[in-house]
Amino acid sequence: MKKSKFSDSQIMDALKRVEAGLPVPELCREVGISTATFYKWRAKFGGMDTSMMARMKELEEENRRLKKMYIEEKLKAEIAAEYLAKK
């Protein structure tokens, strides 16, 4: 997954500035992002604070690791089953 060049606090600051009344296109020009990026941020991080964002990212990373471990174990089980079937 591509790493964002914006920190969690920068994303939260951008979301709060729009909530305070700054127009979205103006914010996007200032920050240097597209409006689509802003709306993705709002959909994903709206209503969160910085600590919740950090926790969510930790959970996403843990989930990625667990999926990888599951796939590796499943592959080992399939190889073992193939080996036993040949005997």
PDB file of C-alpha atoms in Angstrom:
ATOM      1  CA  MET A   1       0.000   0.000   0.000  1.00  0.00           C
ATOM      2  CA  LYS A   2       1.316   3.447  -0.918  1.00  0.00           C
ATOM      3  CA  LYS A   3       2.376   5.565   2.040  1.00  0.00           C
ATOM      4  CA  SER A   4       0.766   8.988   2.265  1.00  0.00           C
ATOM      5  CA  LYS A   5       3.032  12.009   2.185  1.00  0.00           C
ATOM      6  CA  PHE A   6       0.705  13.632   4.716  1.00  0.00           C
ATOM      7  CA  SER A   7       0.852  12.860   8.426  1.00  0.00           C
ATOM      8  CA  ASP A   8      -2.204  11.989  10.471  1.00  0.00           C
ATOM      9  CA  SER A   9      -2.178  15.419  12.101  1.00  0.00           C
ATOM     10  CA  GLN A  10      -2.037  17.155   8.700  1.00  0.00           C
ATOM     11  CA  ILE A  11      -5.027  15.160   7.476  1.00  0.00           C
ATOM     12  CA  MET A  12      -6.978  15.933  10.656  1.00  0.00           C
ATOM     13  CA  ASP A  13      -6.076  19.622  10.349  1.00  0.00           C
ATOM     14  CA  ALA A  14      -7.393  19.707   6.782  1.00  0.00           C
ATOM     15  CA  LEU A  15     -10.664  18.028   7.801  1.00  0.00           C
ATOM     16  CA  LYS A  16     -11.148  20.416  10.722  1.00  0.00           C
ATOM     17  CA  ARG A  17     -10.470  23.481   8.566  1.00  0.00           C
ATOM     18  CA  VAL A  18     -13.274  22.477   6.196  1.00  0.00           C
ATOM     19  CA  GLU A  19     -15.593  21.829   9.158  1.00  0.00           C
ATOM     20  CA  ALA A  20     -14.769  25.358  10.320  1.00  0.00           C
ATOM     21  CA  GLY A  21     -16.039  26.789   7.041  1.00  0.00           C
ATOM     22  CA  LEU A  22     -13.139  26.822   4.565  1.00  0.00           C
ATOM     23  CA  PRO A  23     -14.329  25.830   1.072  1.00  0.00           C
ATOM     24  CA  VAL A  24     -13.054  22.439  -0.091  1.00  0.00           C
ATOM     25  CA  PRO A  25     -11.552  23.645  -3.412  1.00  0.00           C
ATOM     26  CA  GLU A  26      -9.597  26.369  -1.615  1.00  0.00           C
ATOM     27  CA  LEU A  27      -8.221  23.926   0.952  1.00  0.00           C
ATOM     28  CA  CYS A  28      -7.247  21.493  -1.784  1.00  0.00           C
ATOM     29  CA  ARG A  29      -5.290  24.209  -3.588  1.00  0.00           C
ATOM     30  CA  GLU A  30      -3.495  25.207  -0.381  1.00  0.00           C
ATOM     31  CA  VAL A  31      -2.623  21.659   0.631  1.00  0.00           C
ATOM     32  CA  GLY A  32      -1.891  20.459  -2.902  1.00  0.00           C
ATOM     33  CA  ILE A  33      -4.369  17.596  -3.136  1.00  0.00           C
ATOM     34  CA  SER A  34      -7.296  16.818  -5.409  1.00  0.00           C
ATOM     35  CA  THR A  35     -10.865  17.134  -4.216  1.00  0.00           C
ATOM     36  CA  ALA A  36     -11.208  13.360  -4.658  1.00  0.00           C
ATOM     37  CA  THR A  37      -8.377  12.846  -2.176  1.00  0.00           C
ATOM     38  CA  PHE A  38     -10.047  15.159   0.305  1.00  0.00           C
ATOM     39  CA  TYR A  39     -13.354  13.311   0.059  1.00  0.00           C
ATOM     40  CA  LYS A  40     -11.581   9.949   0.468  1.00  0.00           C
ATOM     41  CA  TRP A  41      -9.942  11.308   3.622  1.00  0.00           C
ATOM     42  CA  ARG A  42     -13.290  12.533   4.907  1.00  0.00           C
ATOM     43  CA  ALA A  43     -14.950   9.186   4.205  1.00  0.00           C
ATOM     44  CA  LYS A  44     -12.156   7.255   5.896  1.00  0.00           C
ATOM     45  CA  PHE A  45     -11.169   9.564   8.764  1.00  0.00           C
ATOM     46  CA  GLY A  46     -14.232  11.762   9.332  1.00  0.00           C
ATOM     47  CA  GLY A  47     -15.215  11.893  13.002  1.00  0.00           C
ATOM     48  CA  MET A  48     -11.886  10.511  14.226  1.00  0.00           C
ATOM     49  CA  ASP A  49      -9.089  12.104  16.171  1.00  0.00           C
ATOM     50  CA  THR A  50      -5.378  11.549  15.608  1.00  0.00           C
ATOM     51  CA  SER A  51      -5.068   8.742  18.177  1.00  0.00           C
ATOM     52  CA  MET A  52      -7.970   6.849  16.590  1.00  0.00           C
ATOM     53  CA  MET A  53      -6.320   7.208  13.165  1.00  0.00           C
ATOM     54  CA  ALA A  54      -3.066   5.784  14.509  1.00  0.00           C
ATOM     55  CA  ARG A  55      -4.899   2.851  16.106  1.00  0.00           C
ATOM     56  CA  MET A  56      -6.794   2.154  12.875  1.00  0.00           C
ATOM     57  CA  LYS A  57      -3.530   2.082  10.918  1.00  0.00           C
ATOM     58  CA  GLU A  58      -2.007  -0.318  13.470  1.00  0.00           C
ATOM     59  CA  LEU A  59      -5.011  -2.617  13.109  1.00  0.00           C
ATOM     60  CA  GLU A  60      -4.808  -2.491   9.309  1.00  0.00           C
ATOM     61  CA  GLU A  61      -1.124  -3.473   9.467  1.00  0.00           C
ATOM     62  CA  GLU A  62      -1.864  -6.318  11.893  1.00  0.00           C
ATOM     63  CA  ASN A  63      -4.686  -7.516   9.642  1.00  0.00           C
ATOM     64  CA  ARG A  64      -2.321  -7.514   6.643  1.00  0.00           C
ATOM     65  CA  ARG A  65       0.231  -9.574   8.590  1.00  0.00           C
ATOM     66  CA  LEU A  66      -2.391 -12.074   9.750  1.00  0.00           C
ATOM     67  CA  LYS A  67      -3.745 -12.535   6.220  1.00  0.00           C
ATOM     68  CA  LYS A  68      -0.221 -13.217   4.982  1.00  0.00           C
ATOM     69  CA  MET A  69       0.354 -15.769   7.771  1.00  0.00           C
ATOM     70  CA  TYR A  70      -2.949 -17.485   6.953  1.00  0.00           C
ATOM     71  CA  ILE A  71      -2.063 -17.763   3.265  1.00  0.00           C
ATOM     72  CA  GLU A  72       1.357 -19.213   4.083  1.00  0.00           C
ATOM     73  CA  GLU A  73      -0.140 -21.816   6.445  1.00  0.00           C
ATOM     74  CA  LYS A  74      -2.830 -22.726   3.936  1.00  0.00           C
ATOM     75  CA  LEU A  75      -0.165 -23.230   1.277  1.00  0.00           C
ATOM     76  CA  LYS A  76       1.839 -25.486   3.622  1.00  0.00           C
ATOM     77  CA  ALA A  77      -1.279 -27.554   4.329  1.00  0.00           C
ATOM     78  CA  GLU A  78      -2.006 -27.938   0.614  1.00  0.00           C
ATOM     79  CA  ILE A  79       1.567 -29.051  -0.067  1.00  0.00           C
ATOM     80  CA  ALA A  80       1.363 -31.595   2.764  1.00  0.00           C
ATOM     81  CA  ALA A  81      -1.970 -32.910   1.472  1.00  0.00           C
ATOM     82  CA  GLU A  82      -0.520 -33.270  -2.038  1.00  0.00           C
ATOM     83  CA  TYR A  83       2.481 -35.133  -0.681  1.00  0.00           C
ATOM     84  CA  LEU A  84       0.316 -37.511   1.341  1.00  0.00           C
ATOM     85  CA  ALA A  85      -1.995 -38.096  -1.608  1.00  0.00           C
ATOM     86  CA  LYS A  86       0.929 -39.237  -3.772  1.00  0.00           C
ATOM     87  CA  LYS A  87       1.986 -41.904  -1.283  1.00  0.00           C
TER      88      LYS A  87
END
